[in-house]
Coordinates of C-alpha atoms in Angstrom, one line a residue:
M21 CA 0.0 0.0 0.0
A22 CA 1.5 3.3 -1.0
D23 CA 1.7 6.0 1.7
L24 CA 2.2 9.8 1.7
A25 CA 5.6 10.7 2.8
P26 CA 5.7 12.1 6.4
A27 CA 7.2 15.4 5.1
E28 CA 4.3 15.9 2.8
L29 CA 1.8 15.2 5.5
T30 CA 3.3 17.7 8.0
D31 CA 4.6 20.5 5.8
P32 CA 2.6 23.7 6.5
A33 CA 4.4 25.6 3.8
G34 CA 3.3 23.2 1.2
A35 CA -0.3 23.5 2.4
S36 CA -0.2 27.3 2.2
E37 CA 1.1 27.2 -1.3
I38 CA -1.8 25.1 -2.5
S39 CA -4.6 26.9 -0.7
G40 CA -3.5 30.4 -1.5
A41 CA -3.3 30.9 2.3
A42 CA -0.6 32.3 4.5
P43 CA 0.3 31.0 8.0
G44 CA -2.2 32.3 10.5
D45 CA -5.1 32.8 8.0
G46 CA -7.4 30.3 9.7
S47 CA -6.3 27.2 7.7
A48 CA -6.0 24.0 9.6
G49 CA -2.2 23.9 9.6
P50 CA 0.0 20.8 9.4
L51 CA -1.7 17.4 9.4
P52 CA -1.3 15.5 12.7
L53 CA 1.4 13.0 13.1
G54 CA 0.7 9.3 13.7
L55 CA -2.2 8.9 11.3
R56 CA -2.7 5.4 10.2
G57 CA -4.4 4.3 7.0
P58 CA -5.3 6.3 3.9
L59 CA -8.9 7.0 5.0
A60 CA -7.7 8.8 8.2
R61 CA -5.2 10.7 6.2
A62 CA -7.8 11.7 3.6
R63 CA -10.1 13.1 6.3
A64 CA -7.2 15.0 7.9
L65 CA -6.3 16.6 4.5
L66 CA -9.9 17.6 3.9
A67 CA -9.9 19.6 7.2
T68 CA -7.3 21.9 5.6
H69 CA -8.1 21.6 1.9
P70 CA -11.8 20.8 1.6
V71 CA -13.4 19.9 -1.7
V72 CA -14.6 22.5 -4.1
D73 CA -17.0 20.5 -6.2
G74 CA -18.0 21.7 -9.7
C75 CA -21.5 20.3 -10.0
N76 CA -24.4 19.5 -7.8
G77 CA -28.0 19.4 -9.1
L78 CA -29.8 19.8 -5.8
P79 CA -31.6 23.0 -6.8
W80 CA -33.4 21.4 -9.8
S81 CA -34.0 18.1 -7.9
L82 CA -35.7 20.0 -5.0
R83 CA -37.7 22.1 -7.5
R84 CA -39.0 18.8 -9.0
R85 CA -39.9 17.4 -5.6
T86 CA -41.0 20.4 -3.5
G87 CA -41.5 23.6 -5.5
H88 CA -39.7 26.7 -4.5
D89 CA -40.1 27.0 -0.8
P90 CA -36.8 26.2 1.0
T91 CA -38.2 26.8 4.6
P92 CA -37.1 23.9 6.9
G93 CA -40.0 21.5 7.3
H94 CA -41.6 22.4 4.0
R95 CA -41.3 18.9 2.6
F96 CA -37.5 18.9 3.1
D97 CA -35.0 20.0 5.7
L98 CA -31.3 20.1 4.7
D99 CA -30.2 20.5 8.3
H100 CA -31.5 17.2 9.5
G101 CA -30.9 15.0 6.5
E102 CA -32.9 14.1 3.4
T103 CA -33.6 10.6 2.2
G104 CA -34.9 11.6 -1.2
V105 CA -31.7 13.3 -2.4
R106 CA -28.0 12.6 -2.1
T107 CA -27.1 16.0 -0.7
D108 CA -27.8 17.6 2.7
I109 CA -25.8 19.7 5.1
P110 CA -24.7 16.8 7.5
R111 CA -23.4 14.8 4.6
L112 CA -21.7 17.8 2.9
R113 CA -19.8 18.3 6.1
A114 CA -19.0 14.6 6.5
G115 CA -17.7 14.6 2.9
G116 CA -15.3 17.5 3.5
I117 CA -17.0 19.9 1.1
G118 CA -15.8 23.5 1.5
G119 CA -17.2 24.9 -1.8
Q120 CA -20.0 23.8 -4.1
F121 CA -21.0 25.1 -7.5
W122 CA -24.8 24.7 -7.4
S123 CA -25.9 23.7 -10.9
L124 CA -28.4 26.0 -12.6
Q125 CA -28.9 23.7 -15.5
V126 CA -32.4 23.5 -17.0
P127 CA -33.6 20.9 -19.5
A128 CA -32.5 21.6 -23.1
E129 CA -36.2 21.2 -24.1
L130 CA -36.8 24.6 -22.5
T131 CA -35.9 27.4 -24.9
G132 CA -36.2 31.1 -25.2
E133 CA -38.0 32.9 -22.5
A134 CA -39.0 29.7 -20.8
A135 CA -35.3 28.8 -20.3
V136 CA -34.5 32.3 -19.0
T137 CA -37.4 32.2 -16.5
A138 CA -36.5 28.7 -15.2
T139 CA -32.9 29.8 -14.7
L140 CA -34.0 33.0 -12.9
E141 CA -36.2 30.8 -10.6
Q142 CA -33.2 28.5 -9.9
I143 CA -31.0 31.5 -9.0
D144 CA -33.7 32.8 -6.7
F145 CA -34.0 29.3 -5.1
V146 CA -30.3 29.0 -4.4
H147 CA -30.2 32.5 -2.8
A148 CA -33.2 31.4 -0.7
L149 CA -31.3 28.2 0.4
I150 CA -28.3 30.3 1.4
R151 CA -30.5 32.6 3.5
T152 CA -32.3 29.7 5.1
Y153 CA -29.1 28.0 6.2
P154 CA -26.8 30.9 7.1
G155 CA -24.8 28.8 9.6
A156 CA -23.8 26.3 6.9
L157 CA -23.9 28.1 3.5
H158 CA -22.1 31.3 2.4
L159 CA -22.7 33.0 -0.9
A160 CA -19.4 33.0 -2.8
L161 CA -19.0 35.6 -5.6
S162 CA -15.2 35.6 -5.6
A163 CA -12.1 33.6 -4.7
D164 CA -11.8 35.6 -1.5
D165 CA -15.3 34.6 -0.6
L166 CA -14.2 30.9 -0.9
T167 CA -11.4 31.3 1.6
E168 CA -13.6 33.4 3.9
A169 CA -16.2 30.7 4.0
R170 CA -13.7 28.0 4.7
D171 CA -12.0 29.9 7.4
H172 CA -15.4 30.4 9.2
G173 CA -16.5 26.8 8.8
R174 CA -19.1 27.3 6.2
I175 CA -19.7 25.9 2.7
A176 CA -19.0 28.4 0.0
S177 CA -21.9 28.4 -2.4
L178 CA -21.3 29.4 -6.0
L179 CA -24.0 29.8 -8.6
G180 CA -23.3 27.9 -11.7
S181 CA -23.1 26.5 -14.2
A182 CA -26.0 28.1 -15.9
A183 CA -26.9 26.6 -19.3
G184 CA -25.9 28.4 -22.5
H185 CA -29.4 28.2 -24.0
A186 CA -30.7 30.0 -20.9
I187 CA -29.2 33.4 -22.0
D188 CA -31.5 33.2 -25.1
S189 CA -28.6 34.5 -27.3
S190 CA -28.5 37.8 -25.4
L191 CA -25.4 39.4 -23.9
G192 CA -27.7 41.5 -21.7
V193 CA -29.2 38.4 -20.2
L194 CA -25.7 37.1 -19.6
R195 CA -24.7 40.3 -17.7
S196 CA -27.9 40.1 -15.7
F197 CA -27.1 36.6 -14.6
Y198 CA -23.7 37.7 -13.6
R199 CA -25.1 40.6 -11.5
L200 CA -27.4 38.0 -9.8
G201 CA -24.3 36.0 -8.8
V202 CA -23.8 33.5 -11.5
R203 CA -20.1 32.7 -11.9
S204 CA -20.0 30.0 -14.6
L205 CA -21.9 29.3 -17.8
S206 CA -21.8 26.1 -19.9
L207 CA -21.8 27.1 -23.6
T208 CA -24.1 24.3 -24.6
A209 CA -26.2 21.6 -23.1
G210 CA -27.4 18.3 -24.7
R211 CA -28.4 20.3 -27.7
S212 CA -26.4 22.9 -29.5
T213 CA -27.1 26.6 -28.9
P214 CA -27.4 28.8 -32.0
W215 CA -23.8 29.9 -31.5
A216 CA -22.0 26.8 -30.1
D217 CA -21.9 23.1 -31.0
S218 CA -22.8 20.5 -28.4
A219 CA -21.0 17.1 -28.2
T220 CA -24.4 15.3 -28.4
D221 CA -26.0 17.2 -31.3
E222 CA -25.4 17.7 -35.0
P223 CA -22.6 20.3 -35.5
R224 CA -23.7 23.5 -37.1
A225 CA -21.1 26.1 -36.2
G226 CA -17.9 24.1 -36.5
G227 CA -17.2 25.2 -32.9
L228 CA -18.3 28.7 -32.2
T229 CA -20.0 31.2 -34.5
V230 CA -18.9 34.9 -34.5
F231 CA -21.5 35.6 -31.9
G232 CA -20.3 32.6 -29.9
E233 CA -16.8 34.2 -29.9
E234 CA -18.4 37.4 -28.6
V235 CA -20.0 35.4 -25.7
V236 CA -16.6 34.1 -24.7
R237 CA -15.1 37.6 -24.8
E238 CA -17.9 39.0 -22.7
M239 CA -17.6 36.3 -20.2
N240 CA -13.9 37.1 -20.0
R241 CA -14.7 40.7 -19.3
L242 CA -17.2 39.8 -16.6
G243 CA -15.1 37.2 -14.9
M244 CA -17.5 34.4 -15.5
L245 CA -15.9 31.0 -15.9
I246 CA -16.5 29.3 -19.2
D247 CA -17.8 25.7 -18.7
L248 CA -17.0 23.4 -21.6
T249 CA -18.7 20.3 -20.2
W250 CA -21.3 19.7 -22.9
C251 CA -19.3 21.1 -25.8
S252 CA -18.0 19.3 -28.9
A253 CA -14.3 18.9 -29.2
D254 CA -14.3 21.7 -31.9
T255 CA -16.1 24.0 -29.5
M256 CA -13.5 23.2 -26.8
R257 CA -10.6 23.9 -29.1
H258 CA -12.2 27.1 -30.6
T259 CA -12.8 28.4 -27.1
L260 CA -9.3 27.7 -25.9
E261 CA -7.9 29.6 -28.9
I262 CA -9.7 32.8 -28.0
T263 CA -10.3 32.9 -24.2
R264 CA -8.0 34.9 -22.0
S265 CA -9.5 33.3 -18.8
P266 CA -9.2 29.8 -17.4
V267 CA -12.0 27.4 -18.5
L268 CA -13.5 24.5 -16.6
W269 CA -15.4 21.3 -17.2
C270 CA -17.8 21.1 -14.2
H271 CA -18.5 17.3 -14.6
T272 CA -16.8 15.2 -17.2
A273 CA -14.0 12.5 -17.5
A274 CA -11.2 11.4 -19.9
R275 CA -12.3 10.2 -23.3
A276 CA -9.2 8.0 -23.6
V277 CA -10.4 6.0 -20.6
C278 CA -14.1 5.9 -21.6
A279 CA -15.3 7.0 -25.0
H280 CA -18.3 9.0 -23.9
P281 CA -19.0 11.9 -26.3
R282 CA -19.0 14.5 -23.5
N283 CA -15.6 13.3 -22.1
V284 CA -12.5 15.3 -22.9
P285 CA -10.0 14.1 -25.5
D286 CA -6.3 14.1 -24.8
E287 CA -5.5 16.7 -27.4
V288 CA -7.7 19.2 -25.5
L289 CA -6.4 18.1 -22.1
S290 CA -2.9 18.9 -23.3
L291 CA -3.9 22.5 -23.9
L292 CA -4.8 23.1 -20.2
P293 CA -1.4 24.1 -18.9
R294 CA -1.3 27.1 -21.2
N295 CA -4.9 28.1 -20.3
G296 CA -4.8 27.4 -16.5
G297 CA -8.2 25.6 -16.6
V298 CA -9.5 22.7 -14.6
C299 CA -11.1 19.4 -15.7
M300 CA -13.5 18.3 -13.0
V301 CA -14.2 14.5 -13.0
T302 CA -17.7 13.3 -12.5
F303 CA -19.0 10.3 -10.5
T304 CA -21.7 9.6 -13.1
P305 CA -21.3 5.9 -14.2
E306 CA -21.8 6.3 -18.0
H307 CA -18.9 8.8 -18.1
L308 CA -16.6 6.4 -16.3
T309 CA -17.0 2.9 -17.8
R310 CA -17.7 1.4 -21.2
G311 CA -20.1 -1.3 -19.7
S312 CA -23.6 -0.9 -18.4
G313 CA -22.9 -2.1 -14.9
P314 CA -22.1 0.0 -11.9
A315 CA -18.9 2.0 -11.8
S316 CA -16.3 1.9 -8.9
V317 CA -14.2 4.3 -6.9
Q318 CA -11.3 2.8 -8.8
D319 CA -12.9 3.9 -12.1
I320 CA -13.0 7.5 -10.9
A321 CA -9.4 7.3 -9.8
D322 CA -8.4 5.9 -13.2
H323 CA -9.8 9.0 -14.9
L324 CA -8.1 11.3 -12.4
D325 CA -4.8 9.5 -12.9
H326 CA -5.1 9.9 -16.7
I327 CA -6.0 13.6 -16.6
R328 CA -3.2 14.3 -14.1
A329 CA -0.8 12.5 -16.4
V330 CA -1.9 14.4 -19.6
A331 CA -2.8 17.9 -18.3
G332 CA -0.8 18.0 -15.1
P333 CA -1.8 17.9 -11.4
D334 CA -2.7 21.6 -11.4
H335 CA -5.6 21.1 -13.9
V336 CA -7.7 18.3 -12.4
G337 CA -10.6 18.7 -10.0
L338 CA -13.9 17.0 -8.8
G339 CA -17.4 17.6 -10.1
A340 CA -19.4 14.7 -8.9
G341 CA -22.8 15.6 -10.3
F342 CA -24.8 14.4 -7.3
D343 CA -28.6 14.9 -7.7
T344 CA -28.4 15.6 -11.4
D345 CA -29.7 12.3 -12.7
P346 CA -31.9 10.1 -10.4
A347 CA -32.0 7.4 -13.0
T348 CA -28.3 6.5 -12.6
A349 CA -28.0 7.2 -8.8
H350 CA -28.1 3.5 -7.9
R351 CA -25.1 2.8 -10.1
S352 CA -22.9 5.5 -8.7
P353 CA -19.6 4.4 -7.2
V354 CA -20.1 6.9 -4.4
P355 CA -23.5 6.9 -2.8
D356 CA -23.8 10.5 -1.7
V357 CA -21.8 13.7 -0.9
A358 CA -20.3 12.1 2.3
G359 CA -18.2 9.8 0.2
Y360 CA -15.3 12.0 -1.0
P361 CA -12.9 10.7 1.7
L362 CA -13.3 7.2 0.1
L363 CA -12.0 8.5 -3.2
L364 CA -9.1 10.4 -1.6
A365 CA -8.1 7.3 0.3
E366 CA -7.9 5.4 -3.0
L367 CA -5.7 8.1 -4.5
I368 CA -3.5 8.1 -1.4
D369 CA -3.2 4.3 -1.8
R370 CA -2.1 5.0 -5.4
G371 CA 0.7 7.3 -4.2
W372 CA -0.7 10.8 -4.9
S373 CA 1.3 13.4 -3.1
F374 CA -0.1 15.8 -0.5
R375 CA 0.4 18.7 -2.9
D376 CA -1.5 17.0 -5.8
L377 CA -4.3 16.0 -3.5
A378 CA -4.7 19.5 -2.0
G379 CA -4.8 20.9 -5.6
L380 CA -7.4 18.4 -6.6
T381 CA -9.7 19.2 -3.7
W382 CA -9.2 23.0 -3.2
G383 CA -6.2 24.7 -4.8
N384 CA -6.9 24.2 -8.5
A385 CA -10.5 25.4 -8.4
L386 CA -9.5 28.4 -6.3
R387 CA -6.8 29.3 -8.8
A388 CA -9.3 29.1 -11.7
V389 CA -11.8 31.4 -10.0
R390 CA -9.0 33.9 -9.1
G391 CA -7.7 33.6 -12.7
A392 CA -11.1 34.6 -14.1
E393 CA -11.1 37.6 -11.8
C394 CA -7.6 38.7 -12.9
A395 CA -8.5 38.3 -16.6
A396 CA -11.7 40.3 -16.1
R397 CA -9.8 43.2 -14.6
A398 CA -7.5 43.3 -17.6
A399 CA -10.3 42.9 -20.1
R400 CA -12.4 45.8 -18.6
G401 CA -9.5 48.1 -19.3
R402 CA -9.7 47.1 -23.0
R403 CA -13.4 46.9 -23.8
A404 CA -16.8 48.2 -22.7
P405 CA -19.8 45.9 -22.3
S406 CA -20.7 44.4 -25.7
T407 CA -23.9 45.5 -27.4
A408 CA -23.5 42.9 -30.2
T409 CA -26.5 40.8 -31.2
I410 CA -26.6 37.4 -32.8
E411 CA -28.5 38.8 -35.8
R412 CA -25.8 41.4 -36.4
L413 CA -22.8 39.1 -36.0
D414 CA -24.2 35.8 -37.4
G415 CA -26.6 37.2 -40.0
E416 CA -28.5 34.4 -41.9
R417 CA -27.1 31.7 -39.6
A418 CA -29.1 33.2 -36.7

């Protein structure tokens, strides 16, 4: 059984480097000596470097089950545990979650004003959840908010990713989402948008249209992370050619390990060191294995190993996708959000270093959020808010 070296487990300087923290900033400090077994070491690491997870579908799942009222006792109570979903506050804490992107995805069948309205309702619902559970959840609009939440023992709650079709091809709607707190947007969903090709739809744009390029530039100016999870490989490459900000995949896996169309090919993964982006690996079974049976924790680790080898340890993260697809929940290798220590224990057993693990859970996502903020400050000095329309830029294509 491989073990972390003692120096890596007790080096506070290494921990500060990964988290963006300085000594005395409220981080947990060196890991205790004498830990035995990878699971105990995983839990100790998470006390200092909690998971920033890229995708959790709880808002839409609760909308389907209960409507829009998050008041405790109104058909669900996240403080005391929920059997109908895989996410609640006790299990988030048990899993070592320090930051969560709450997915604002809406079905691709909703288009136009219906998609905009559904997304606004989801944004409103997440804000209501944060107000309802102030002792556990903290609205995060910036990288500093992430560290502040961690230092005060709360779970940083980020709004995103919203779906590309939900902006209804309007940069004004995009900016409005940003003002309401949305910090990432997926360019496509299961179907292509009029300006970007999806991995699971017939290509029309060859990547991005001219208006699609303008969406990317406006997201750079705002500081909104570009999510390439559902995009075709052409859209991924096209976006990486023009963006000045880190990208992310909020829940995906490696195509070389499992040939799912939404997984990321190696040629794209190899571009991440130049961009600074993060590929967050999902726990969804169909992304992990070629068969129809249940996936395993080892399957998740295989994808993480591969992405670390191709893109580097600074460009891999976790985006489990809990509560996004009830139909596949029974085949998940991790039953609920309390299970992240099991995965980290597997990676410790495989010889992952403290530095690489701390980047996987906390540091890489924090760096991407901060990178988007830095790119936005530079972009705002070069360009005003765009007034472009899809009709003007794409003409007959629109």
